[in-house]
Amino acid sequence: MMKRKGVAATTWYSETLSFWSPESWQSKPTLQQPVYQSHESLERVAAELASLPPLVTAWEIDQLKAQFSEAAEGRRFILQGGDCAERLGDCNPQTITNKLKILLQMSLVLIHGSKKPVVRVGRFAGQYAKPRSEDFEKRDGVTLPSYRGDLTNRPEFTESARRPDPELLLRGYERAALTLNFVRSLVRGGFADLHHPEYWRLDFVKHSPLAEEYERIVGAVTESLRFMENVLGLHPGEIEWVDFFTSHEALHLTYESAQTREVPYRHGWHNLSTHFPWIGMRTAALDGGHVEYMRGIRNPIGVKIGPGMTRDWLLKLIDVLHPDNEKGRLVLIHRLGRLKIAERLPELIETVRESGKQVVWICDPMHGNTRATAAGRKTRYFEDILRELELAFDLHAANKSVLAGVHFELTGEDVTECVGGARGLTEEGLAARYETEVDPRLNYEQALELALLTARKMMLGASAR
Ligand code: PEP
Ligand code: CO
């Protein structure tokens, strides 16, 4: 495997970083990695990935870190959202624009509710690798490797589709680049101009029971924008455009490390395949490859925190991943579930306080609330998601902590994967357009409704203080 020089014990940016290199994770036990038939092919692909231009710049990454730091202090609010598993086929103009539209609409509503700038982070342009609880799947006596996302293999239950193919790492990288290129062009081209929210209208929202409330908020935000420009004399260029940042789970470490680079005039190593990589709790073992990899990069990094997180584990993770207490670097994404959040979150907040370090708290109200329908379909109930989110706001406030943002699995499409919401989708109704290969996502209307209710909650919270 490709080897590059590492960083020695004491460096200019960290007093505490012991030897690390983009490939040092290879000496640690590393979970959730596909088993390829040919090691040579994997090496060839990794070398090619390392030679291709980066997708994002260190400058953007540092900018996001600064914005995260402000969010941790309650001066911004983070909206992170997108598919559970992005598909290579999602790289088409319609799917990409619909995803941007719903994220823009939600952020507008959240700006209104929080009275803060919203940091938009997509789960896109690289969210192609999925952790699985089982390495193999058995159907009718046939056993094949589990589907691990389009970066690794294909969901169809055939031997050739499920065989991990290193070439898919290149296909994923290319699709991420095409996606990001289109996102950037749309944003630069005026699609995300706050003066023109009509550009982001999804046709189906017209027919939604939420249309009226949304239109009212659009009116209020547009009005405030005019006020700032005309009365306060703010330069329009400063507020006209909204940015998008990208994020994905840093799961496939050959993919991640191949794009981890040093750039001129910036200290240290950045993962230039995304602005904000995160790891799940199942790959957050202290002596594992993922923690080893994450500790050395300069991006803001996320760790998902489930109900099984212990005080000791969290303290050690903070110690290893966040030795310098750099503002905006360590993001803890709690996904505790509606039933466990009240019991677990205060203790976790207390543990962070005990560490003496600053972290950025985000609530993922999706992954702790997954359940199966009577028919065996994976779903989530809108009311569980909303309840966990409301509790997250209340518990952070009660424990003198800041909830800096939210993390959703959503799509800009009219799918039927989660139960509930304004249209009262039922378990029986899920069959109509159930498209996800992995986790159930909020559809556009449920996502917008959740944003409206989150905004309402933030307004209530702000007036109560
Ligand atoms: C995810 O975010 O899609 C995911 C797999 O989450 P978690 O690791 O928290 O279960
Ligand atoms: Co998921």
Tab-separated table of C-alpha atoms and ligand atoms in Angstrom:
chain	number	residue	atom	x	y	z
A	1	MET	CA	0.000	0.000	0.000
A	2	MET	CA	1.096	3.523	-0.764
A	3	LYS	CA	3.287	4.971	1.967
A	4	ARG	CA	3.975	8.614	2.509
A	5	LYS	CA	5.990	10.478	5.051
A	6	GLY	CA	4.250	11.204	8.304
A	7	VAL	CA	4.243	13.951	10.882
A	8	ALA	CA	6.753	13.644	13.704
A	9	ALA	CA	5.942	13.817	17.375
A	10	THR	CA	6.034	17.540	17.938
A	11	THR	CA	4.890	19.656	15.050
A	12	TRP	CA	4.061	23.265	14.389
A	13	TYR	CA	0.370	22.744	14.748
A	14	SER	CA	0.117	20.283	17.527
A	15	GLU	CA	2.117	19.822	20.671
A	16	THR	CA	0.512	16.492	21.180
A	17	LEU	CA	0.293	14.647	17.890
A	18	SER	CA	2.434	11.531	18.024
A	19	PHE	CA	3.640	10.011	14.748
A	20	TRP	CA	0.897	9.964	12.169
A	21	SER	CA	0.654	9.590	8.421
A	22	PRO	CA	-2.333	9.323	6.058
A	23	GLU	CA	-1.652	5.573	6.008
A	24	SER	CA	-0.780	4.986	9.666
A	25	TRP	CA	-4.291	3.555	10.177
A	26	GLN	CA	-3.125	0.484	8.276
A	27	SER	CA	-1.273	-0.759	11.325
A	28	LYS	CA	-4.491	-0.747	13.387
A	29	PRO	CA	-7.468	-3.086	13.359
A	30	THR	CA	-9.863	-1.441	10.890
A	31	LEU	CA	-13.506	-2.447	10.736
A	32	GLN	CA	-15.997	-2.224	7.884
A	33	GLN	CA	-13.448	-2.462	5.055
A	34	PRO	CA	-14.419	-4.490	1.994
A	35	VAL	CA	-12.364	-7.532	1.100
A	36	TYR	CA	-11.109	-7.189	-2.467
A	37	GLN	CA	-10.001	-10.069	-4.633
A	38	SER	CA	-6.946	-8.260	-5.896
A	39	HIS	CA	-4.751	-6.197	-3.644
A	40	GLU	CA	-2.811	-4.951	-6.671
A	41	SER	CA	-5.939	-3.478	-8.260
A	42	LEU	CA	-6.767	-1.682	-5.031
A	43	GLU	CA	-3.259	-0.249	-4.856
A	44	ARG	CA	-3.412	0.909	-8.454
A	45	VAL	CA	-6.743	2.638	-7.850
A	46	ALA	CA	-5.460	4.277	-4.643
A	47	ALA	CA	-2.444	5.621	-6.516
A	48	GLU	CA	-4.696	7.012	-9.244
A	49	LEU	CA	-6.999	8.619	-6.688
A	50	ALA	CA	-4.009	10.234	-5.044
A	51	SER	CA	-2.944	11.731	-8.374
A	52	LEU	CA	-6.306	13.312	-9.247
A	53	PRO	CA	-7.144	16.931	-8.351
A	54	PRO	CA	-8.816	17.485	-4.976
A	55	LEU	CA	-12.569	18.091	-4.678
A	56	VAL	CA	-12.388	20.805	-2.042
A	57	THR	CA	-9.710	23.157	-0.794
A	58	ALA	CA	-8.017	23.490	2.565
A	59	TRP	CA	-9.143	27.101	2.569
A	60	GLU	CA	-12.811	26.090	2.421
A	61	ILE	CA	-12.253	23.471	5.101
A	62	ASP	CA	-10.735	26.032	7.443
A	63	GLN	CA	-13.623	28.374	6.713
A	64	LEU	CA	-16.105	25.678	7.710
A	65	LYS	CA	-14.149	25.025	10.894
A	66	ALA	CA	-14.416	28.708	11.769
A	67	GLN	CA	-18.166	28.626	11.112
A	68	PHE	CA	-18.551	25.493	13.257
A	69	SER	CA	-16.725	27.277	16.036
A	70	GLU	CA	-19.262	30.102	15.872
A	71	ALA	CA	-22.088	27.572	15.873
A	72	ALA	CA	-20.690	26.038	19.063
A	73	GLU	CA	-20.966	29.473	20.632
A	74	GLY	CA	-24.566	29.834	19.492
A	75	ARG	CA	-23.795	32.361	16.765
A	76	ARG	CA	-24.691	30.129	13.800
A	77	PHE	CA	-26.877	27.093	13.279
A	78	ILE	CA	-25.801	24.024	11.297
A	79	LEU	CA	-28.094	22.166	8.931
A	80	GLN	CA	-26.581	18.889	7.782
A	81	GLY	CA	-28.695	16.728	5.527
A	82	GLY	CA	-28.936	14.395	2.598
A	83	ASP	CA	-29.211	10.745	1.699
A	84	CYS	CA	-28.293	7.870	3.921
A	85	ALA	CA	-26.550	6.256	0.956
A	86	GLU	CA	-25.978	8.433	-2.055
A	87	ARG	CA	-26.167	6.422	-5.265
A	88	LEU	CA	-23.955	6.868	-8.319
A	89	GLY	CA	-27.210	7.204	-10.269
A	90	ASP	CA	-28.160	10.215	-8.128
A	91	CYS	CA	-25.626	12.208	-10.099
A	92	ASN	CA	-28.214	13.730	-12.408
A	93	PRO	CA	-29.430	17.330	-12.661
A	94	GLN	CA	-32.907	16.690	-11.287
A	95	THR	CA	-31.885	14.827	-8.149
A	96	ILE	CA	-29.099	17.284	-7.374
A	97	THR	CA	-31.271	20.382	-7.830
A	98	ASN	CA	-34.088	18.860	-5.773
A	99	LYS	CA	-31.672	18.134	-2.964
A	100	LEU	CA	-30.329	21.682	-3.055
A	101	LYS	CA	-33.837	23.081	-3.172
A	102	ILE	CA	-35.038	21.311	-0.070
A	103	LEU	CA	-31.857	22.209	1.831
A	104	LEU	CA	-32.218	25.846	0.771
A	105	GLN	CA	-35.867	25.938	1.764
A	106	MET	CA	-35.137	24.359	5.124
A	107	SER	CA	-32.282	26.733	5.765
A	108	LEU	CA	-34.420	29.740	4.997
A	109	VAL	CA	-36.966	28.556	7.522
A	110	LEU	CA	-34.214	27.901	10.077
A	111	ILE	CA	-32.694	31.347	9.528
A	112	HIS	CA	-36.090	32.764	10.323
A	113	GLY	CA	-36.528	30.584	13.424
A	114	SER	CA	-33.026	30.855	14.861
A	115	LYS	CA	-32.307	34.446	13.762
A	116	LYS	CA	-28.831	33.204	12.935
A	117	PRO	CA	-26.901	32.488	9.763
A	118	VAL	CA	-27.316	28.842	8.821
A	119	VAL	CA	-24.334	26.708	7.793
A	120	ARG	CA	-25.465	24.283	5.082
A	121	VAL	CA	-23.685	20.955	4.968
A	122	GLY	CA	-24.889	18.366	2.467
A	123	ARG	CA	-24.553	14.646	2.950
A	124	PHE	CA	-23.568	14.540	-0.700
A	125	ALA	CA	-20.728	14.420	-3.213
A	126	GLY	CA	-19.187	11.364	-1.593
A	127	GLN	CA	-21.705	9.717	0.763
A	128	TYR	CA	-21.196	6.418	-1.051
A	129	ALA	CA	-19.819	4.071	1.641
A	130	LYS	CA	-22.053	2.385	4.206
A	131	PRO	CA	-21.277	0.469	7.379
A	132	ARG	CA	-23.220	-2.791	7.741
A	133	SER	CA	-24.010	-4.838	10.807
A	134	GLU	CA	-23.394	-8.108	8.904
A	135	ASP	CA	-20.575	-8.813	6.448
A	136	PHE	CA	-22.772	-11.253	4.554
A	137	GLU	CA	-26.400	-11.463	3.559
A	138	LYS	CA	-28.251	-14.743	3.121
A	139	ARG	CA	-31.298	-15.173	0.879
A	140	ASP	CA	-32.884	-18.513	-0.019
A	141	GLY	CA	-29.801	-20.423	0.972
A	142	VAL	CA	-27.438	-18.161	-1.008
A	143	THR	CA	-24.844	-16.126	0.894
A	144	LEU	CA	-23.254	-13.033	-0.647
A	145	PRO	CA	-21.286	-10.055	0.709
A	146	SER	CA	-23.532	-7.307	2.104
A	147	TYR	CA	-24.130	-4.193	0.026
A	148	ARG	CA	-21.731	-1.559	1.391
A	149	GLY	CA	-22.646	1.416	-0.750
A	150	ASP	CA	-21.919	2.256	-4.384
A	151	LEU	CA	-18.289	3.008	-3.576
A	152	THR	CA	-17.798	-0.705	-2.926
A	153	ASN	CA	-20.411	-2.848	-4.673
A	154	ARG	CA	-24.016	-2.895	-5.950
A	155	PRO	CA	-27.243	-3.689	-4.129
A	156	GLU	CA	-28.584	-6.324	-6.570
A	157	PHE	CA	-28.406	-9.769	-5.024
A	158	THR	CA	-26.087	-11.400	-7.546
A	159	GLU	CA	-22.546	-12.556	-7.160
A	160	SER	CA	-21.106	-10.070	-9.626
A	161	ALA	CA	-23.042	-7.083	-8.207
A	162	ARG	CA	-21.979	-7.821	-4.648
A	163	ARG	CA	-18.316	-8.431	-5.444
A	164	PRO	CA	-16.307	-5.430	-4.136
A	165	ASP	CA	-14.808	-3.657	-7.142
A	166	PRO	CA	-11.912	-1.203	-6.592
A	167	GLU	CA	-12.822	0.644	-9.817
A	168	LEU	CA	-15.938	1.905	-8.023
A	169	LEU	CA	-13.677	4.062	-5.863
A	170	LEU	CA	-12.790	5.988	-9.004
A	171	ARG	CA	-16.389	6.082	-10.217
A	172	GLY	CA	-17.471	7.445	-6.816
A	173	TYR	CA	-14.768	10.082	-6.857
A	174	GLU	CA	-15.722	11.173	-10.353
A	175	ARG	CA	-19.434	11.347	-9.513
A	176	ALA	CA	-18.635	13.314	-6.361
A	177	ALA	CA	-16.653	15.743	-8.531
A	178	LEU	CA	-19.481	16.068	-11.067
A	179	THR	CA	-22.021	16.595	-8.297
A	180	LEU	CA	-19.922	19.226	-6.620
A	181	ASN	CA	-19.200	20.953	-9.900
A	182	PHE	CA	-22.914	21.286	-10.596
A	183	VAL	CA	-23.662	22.439	-7.022
A	184	ARG	CA	-20.979	25.102	-7.251
A	185	SER	CA	-22.216	26.292	-10.644
A	186	LEU	CA	-25.785	26.529	-9.424
A	187	VAL	CA	-24.736	28.484	-6.372
A	188	ARG	CA	-22.454	30.804	-8.310
A	189	GLY	CA	-24.972	31.176	-11.083
A	190	GLY	CA	-27.603	32.677	-8.818
A	191	PHE	CA	-29.709	29.633	-7.967
A	192	ALA	CA	-29.033	30.181	-4.270
A	193	ASP	CA	-29.625	33.935	-4.401
A	194	LEU	CA	-31.638	34.810	-1.315
A	195	HIS	CA	-33.541	37.410	-3.325
A	196	HIS	CA	-34.988	34.678	-5.496
A	197	PRO	CA	-36.383	31.917	-3.337
A	198	GLU	CA	-38.788	31.152	-6.172
A	199	TYR	CA	-35.870	29.447	-7.961
A	200	TRP	CA	-35.859	26.765	-5.295
A	201	ARG	CA	-39.528	26.025	-5.331
A	202	LEU	CA	-40.289	22.364	-5.641
A	203	ASP	CA	-43.405	21.971	-7.734
A	204	PHE	CA	-45.098	19.693	-5.266
A	205	VAL	CA	-44.793	22.170	-2.398
A	206	LYS	CA	-47.601	24.182	-3.974
A	207	HIS	CA	-49.967	21.385	-3.047
A	208	SER	CA	-48.646	20.920	0.436
A	209	PRO	CA	-50.567	21.785	3.589
A	210	LEU	CA	-47.382	23.606	4.607
A	211	ALA	CA	-47.260	25.909	1.606
A	212	GLU	CA	-48.864	28.849	3.361
A	213	GLU	CA	-46.561	28.880	6.373
A	214	TYR	CA	-43.552	28.494	4.114
A	215	GLU	CA	-44.661	31.387	1.879
A	216	ARG	CA	-45.139	33.577	4.936
A	217	ILE	CA	-41.583	32.886	6.076
A	218	VAL	CA	-40.183	33.490	2.597
A	219	GLY	CA	-41.965	36.843	2.614
A	220	ALA	CA	-40.532	37.728	6.024
A	221	VAL	CA	-36.972	36.779	5.099
A	222	THR	CA	-37.099	38.630	1.779
A	223	GLU	CA	-38.445	41.648	3.616
A	224	SER	CA	-35.613	41.510	6.196
A	225	LEU	CA	-33.103	41.185	3.412
A	226	ARG	CA	-34.387	44.354	1.799
A	227	PHE	CA	-34.345	46.073	5.155
A	228	MET	CA	-30.699	45.151	5.739
A	229	GLU	CA	-29.698	46.346	2.312
A	230	ASN	CA	-31.747	49.506	2.112
A	231	VAL	CA	-31.850	50.651	5.695
A	232	LEU	CA	-28.677	49.230	7.201
A	233	GLY	CA	-26.703	49.666	3.989
A	234	LEU	CA	-25.211	46.188	4.083
A	235	HIS	CA	-23.390	45.355	0.924
A	236	PRO	CA	-25.602	42.972	-1.044
A	237	GLY	CA	-22.643	40.804	-2.034
A	238	GLU	CA	-22.129	39.886	1.599
A	239	ILE	CA	-25.470	38.268	1.996
A	240	GLU	CA	-26.555	37.428	-1.487
A	241	TRP	CA	-25.033	33.991	-1.867
A	242	VAL	CA	-25.285	31.024	0.310
A	243	ASP	CA	-22.593	28.374	0.510
A	244	PHE	CA	-22.831	24.646	0.559
A	245	PHE	CA	-20.317	22.446	2.268
A	246	THR	CA	-20.029	18.698	1.751
A	247	SER	CA	-19.776	15.845	4.211
A	248	HIS	CA	-19.722	12.069	4.214
A	249	GLU	CA	-18.914	9.185	6.497
A	250	ALA	CA	-15.176	8.528	6.389
A	251	LEU	CA	-15.590	4.780	6.279
A	252	HIS	CA	-13.533	3.450	3.397
A	253	LEU	CA	-10.089	4.425	4.559
A	254	THR	CA	-8.268	3.612	1.332
A	255	TYR	CA	-10.506	6.165	-0.379
A	256	GLU	CA	-10.068	8.755	2.375
A	257	SER	CA	-6.346	8.450	2.857
A	258	ALA	CA	-5.614	8.542	-0.884
A	259	GLN	CA	-6.990	12.076	-0.961
A	260	THR	CA	-5.359	13.296	2.202
A	261	ARG	CA	-2.767	15.852	1.280
A	262	GLU	CA	-0.458	18.599	2.339
A	263	VAL	CA	-1.014	21.858	0.505
A	264	PRO	CA	1.209	24.918	0.205
A	265	TYR	CA	0.742	27.630	2.832
A	266	ARG	CA	-1.401	25.444	5.064
A	267	HIS	CA	-0.169	23.404	7.985
A	268	GLY	CA	-0.804	19.716	8.265
A	269	TRP	CA	-2.831	17.230	6.271
A	270	HIS	CA	-6.339	17.819	4.960
A	271	ASN	CA	-8.788	15.291	3.602
A	272	LEU	CA	-9.589	17.040	0.345
A	273	SER	CA	-12.428	14.730	-0.712
A	274	THR	CA	-14.874	16.524	1.560
A	275	HIS	CA	-15.104	19.425	3.968
A	276	PHE	CA	-16.475	17.479	6.888
A	277	PRO	CA	-15.860	13.753	7.331
A	278	TRP	CA	-17.446	11.896	10.234
A	279	ILE	CA	-17.178	8.412	11.720
A	280	GLY	CA	-19.923	6.272	13.188
A	281	MET	CA	-19.739	4.840	16.672
A	282	ARG	CA	-19.180	1.348	15.327
A	283	THR	CA	-15.849	2.502	13.895
A	284	ALA	CA	-14.918	4.736	16.847
A	285	ALA	CA	-12.818	2.180	18.761
A	286	LEU	CA	-9.908	3.979	20.385
A	287	ASP	CA	-7.332	1.557	19.024
A	288	GLY	CA	-9.008	1.223	15.617
A	289	GLY	CA	-7.973	2.456	12.185
A	290	HIS	CA	-10.694	5.079	11.868
A	291	VAL	CA	-9.777	6.972	15.025
A	292	GLU	CA	-6.126	6.720	14.014
A	293	TYR	CA	-6.911	8.228	10.608
A	294	MET	CA	-9.213	10.973	11.898
A	295	ARG	CA	-6.894	12.225	14.613
A	296	GLY	CA	-4.293	13.391	12.108
A	297	ILE	CA	-6.357	15.386	9.627
A	298	ARG	CA	-7.089	19.065	9.991
A	299	ASN	CA	-10.702	19.028	8.791
A	300	PRO	CA	-13.481	19.493	11.281
A	301	ILE	CA	-14.348	15.883	12.180
A	302	GLY	CA	-17.558	14.318	13.434
A	303	VAL	CA	-18.199	11.335	15.671
A	304	LYS	CA	-21.650	9.830	16.011
A	305	ILE	CA	-22.600	9.241	19.613
A	306	GLY	CA	-25.094	6.459	20.308
A	307	PRO	CA	-26.663	5.360	23.583
A	308	GLY	CA	-23.812	2.896	24.213
A	309	MET	CA	-21.200	5.663	24.552
A	310	THR	CA	-19.551	5.598	27.976
A	311	ARG	CA	-17.977	8.404	29.960
A	312	ASP	CA	-14.556	6.827	29.780
A	313	TRP	CA	-14.723	6.162	26.031
A	314	LEU	CA	-15.889	9.708	25.318
A	315	LEU	CA	-13.167	11.272	27.466
A	316	LYS	CA	-10.518	9.215	25.680
A	317	LEU	CA	-11.965	10.021	22.250
A	318	ILE	CA	-11.851	13.725	23.068
A	319	ASP	CA	-8.317	13.279	24.279
A	320	VAL	CA	-7.139	11.514	21.129
A	321	LEU	CA	-9.143	13.438	18.532
A	322	HIS	CA	-9.154	16.876	20.083
A	323	PRO	CA	-5.890	17.276	21.997
A	324	ASP	CA	-5.430	20.952	21.195
A	325	ASN	CA	-9.023	22.023	21.823
A	326	GLU	CA	-9.027	23.732	18.448
A	327	LYS	CA	-12.315	25.568	18.062
A	328	GLY	CA	-14.760	24.083	15.600
A	329	ARG	CA	-12.771	20.890	15.120
A	330	LEU	CA	-14.615	18.172	17.019
A	331	VAL	CA	-18.290	17.681	16.286
A	332	LEU	CA	-20.277	15.234	18.388
A	333	ILE	CA	-23.398	14.097	16.560
A	334	HIS	CA	-25.679	12.495	19.126
A	335	ARG	CA	-28.185	9.941	17.855
A	336	LEU	CA	-29.619	8.563	21.030
A	337	GLY	CA	-33.233	7.879	20.121
A	338	ARG	CA	-36.409	9.387	21.449
A	339	LEU	CA	-36.560	6.973	24.362
A	340	LYS	CA	-32.951	7.285	25.519
A	341	ILE	CA	-32.012	10.908	24.948
A	342	ALA	CA	-33.328	12.233	28.268
A	343	GLU	CA	-31.450	9.569	30.178
A	344	ARG	CA	-28.147	9.780	28.272
A	345	LEU	CA	-27.607	13.322	26.969
A	346	PRO	CA	-27.153	15.221	30.280
A	347	GLU	CA	-24.416	12.807	31.305
A	348	LEU	CA	-22.659	13.174	27.948
A	349	ILE	CA	-22.815	16.961	28.198
A	350	GLU	CA	-21.359	16.696	31.684
A	351	THR	CA	-18.552	14.457	30.425
A	352	VAL	CA	-17.605	16.981	27.765
A	353	ARG	CA	-17.607	19.683	30.408
A	354	GLU	CA	-15.327	17.532	32.539
A	355	SER	CA	-12.889	17.248	29.615
A	356	GLY	CA	-12.527	21.024	29.665
A	357	LYS	CA	-12.737	21.124	25.871
A	358	GLN	CA	-15.158	22.777	23.497
A	359	VAL	CA	-17.098	20.562	21.108
A	360	VAL	CA	-19.784	21.264	18.538
A	361	TRP	CA	-23.008	19.419	19.390
A	362	ILE	CA	-25.321	18.299	16.591
A	363	CYS	CA	-28.476	16.233	17.013
A	364	ASP	CA	-29.204	13.405	14.566
A	365	PRO	CA	-32.778	12.436	15.464
A	366	MET	CA	-32.916	9.796	12.704
A	367	HIS	CA	-30.624	6.889	13.547
A	368	GLY	CA	-31.812	6.200	17.074
A	369	ASN	CA	-35.397	5.964	15.868
A	370	THR	CA	-35.247	3.327	13.154
A	371	ARG	CA	-37.779	0.528	13.498
A	372	ALA	CA	-39.418	-2.188	11.444
A	373	THR	CA	-43.032	-2.129	10.303
A	374	ALA	CA	-45.286	-5.149	10.747
A	375	ALA	CA	-44.397	-6.013	7.151
A	376	GLY	CA	-40.685	-5.933	8.012
A	377	ARG	CA	-39.862	-2.660	6.267
A	378	LYS	CA	-37.292	-0.319	7.854
A	379	THR	CA	-38.939	2.987	8.748
A	380	ARG	CA	-38.919	5.946	11.109
A	381	TYR	CA	-41.861	7.764	12.623
A	382	PHE	CA	-42.002	11.507	12.075
A	383	GLU	CA	-43.255	12.026	15.624
A	384	ASP	CA	-40.256	10.146	17.101
A	385	ILE	CA	-37.846	12.270	15.077
A	386	LEU	CA	-39.559	15.492	16.113
A	387	ARG	CA	-39.769	14.443	19.765
A	388	GLU	CA	-36.071	13.589	19.965
A	389	LEU	CA	-35.209	16.906	18.382
A	390	GLU	CA	-37.399	18.879	20.776
A	391	LEU	CA	-35.882	17.038	23.711
A	392	ALA	CA	-32.410	17.798	22.368
A	393	PHE	CA	-33.131	21.542	22.410
A	394	ASP	CA	-34.597	21.355	25.907
A	395	LEU	CA	-31.861	19.164	27.356
A	396	HIS	CA	-29.041	21.285	25.976
A	397	ALA	CA	-30.693	24.422	27.326
A	398	ALA	CA	-31.343	22.839	30.727
A	399	ASN	CA	-27.717	21.707	30.931
A	400	LYS	CA	-26.293	25.052	29.843
A	401	SER	CA	-24.986	23.652	26.602
A	402	VAL	CA	-25.483	24.759	23.007
A	403	LEU	CA	-27.177	22.643	20.374
A	404	ALA	CA	-25.275	23.892	17.353
A	405	GLY	CA	-27.178	22.082	14.648
A	406	VAL	CA	-29.242	19.249	13.259
A	407	HIS	CA	-28.475	16.242	11.058
A	408	PHE	CA	-31.179	14.707	8.873
A	409	GLU	CA	-31.523	11.959	6.327
A	410	LEU	CA	-33.705	13.447	3.656
A	411	THR	CA	-34.310	13.670	-0.027
A	412	GLY	CA	-35.803	16.279	-2.331
A	413	GLU	CA	-37.991	13.582	-3.852
A	414	ASP	CA	-41.536	12.554	-3.127
A	415	VAL	CA	-40.639	9.182	-1.568
A	416	THR	CA	-42.595	7.251	1.077
A	417	GLU	CA	-40.078	5.909	3.566
A	418	CYS	CA	-40.916	7.560	6.926
A	419	VAL	CA	-44.326	7.337	8.606
A	420	GLY	CA	-46.297	10.445	9.602
A	421	GLY	CA	-45.965	14.138	8.838
A	422	ALA	CA	-48.594	16.596	7.686
A	423	ARG	CA	-50.035	14.196	5.142
A	424	GLY	CA	-50.303	11.400	7.675
A	425	LEU	CA	-48.360	8.787	5.730
A	426	THR	CA	-49.169	5.347	7.143
A	427	GLU	CA	-47.158	2.118	7.341
A	428	GLU	CA	-49.359	0.705	4.603
A	429	GLY	CA	-48.656	3.758	2.432
A	430	LEU	CA	-44.877	3.186	2.507
A	431	ALA	CA	-44.957	0.735	-0.398
A	432	ALA	CA	-45.895	3.459	-2.924
A	433	ARG	CA	-42.398	4.940	-3.374
A	434	TYR	CA	-40.021	3.218	-1.020
A	435	GLU	CA	-36.680	3.658	-2.797
A	436	THR	CA	-33.897	3.630	-0.246
A	437	GLU	CA	-31.426	0.746	-0.224
A	438	VAL	CA	-30.348	1.559	3.315
A	439	ASP	CA	-32.102	3.914	5.795
A	440	PRO	CA	-35.534	5.552	5.370
A	441	ARG	CA	-35.361	9.255	4.526
A	442	LEU	CA	-37.716	12.142	5.127
A	443	ASN	CA	-39.361	13.153	1.870
A	444	TYR	CA	-39.299	16.808	0.763
A	445	GLU	CA	-42.512	17.641	2.554
A	446	GLN	CA	-41.650	15.892	5.809
A	447	ALA	CA	-38.234	17.574	5.707
A	448	LEU	CA	-39.759	21.010	5.241
A	449	GLU	CA	-42.292	20.341	7.971
A	450	LEU	CA	-39.524	19.313	10.334
A	451	ALA	CA	-37.668	22.538	9.532
A	452	LEU	CA	-40.822	24.559	10.207
A	453	LEU	CA	-41.371	22.821	13.531
A	454	THR	CA	-37.691	23.156	14.477
A	455	ALA	CA	-37.866	26.863	13.664
A	456	ARG	CA	-40.957	27.186	15.818
A	457	LYS	CA	-39.201	25.401	18.670
A	458	MET	CA	-36.201	27.718	18.384
A	459	MET	CA	-38.416	30.790	18.419
A	460	LEU	CA	-40.226	29.548	21.522
A	461	GLY	CA	-36.931	28.719	23.212
A	462	ALA	CA	-35.484	32.122	22.405
A	463	SER	CA	-38.493	33.992	23.772
A	464	ALA	CA	-38.540	31.861	26.932
A	465	ARG	CA	-34.960	32.779	27.837
B	1	PEP	C1	-25.572	7.189	8.889
B	1	PEP	O1	-25.392	8.353	9.263
B	1	PEP	O2	-26.068	6.883	7.790
B	1	PEP	C2	-25.241	6.083	9.835
B	1	PEP	C3	-24.952	4.872	9.422
B	1	PEP	O3	-25.327	6.491	11.107
B	1	PEP	P1	-24.886	5.785	12.460
B	1	PEP	O4	-23.454	5.378	12.268
B	1	PEP	O5	-25.068	6.853	13.472
B	1	PEP	O6	-25.805	4.619	12.673
B	2	CO	CO	-28.323	6.278	7.686
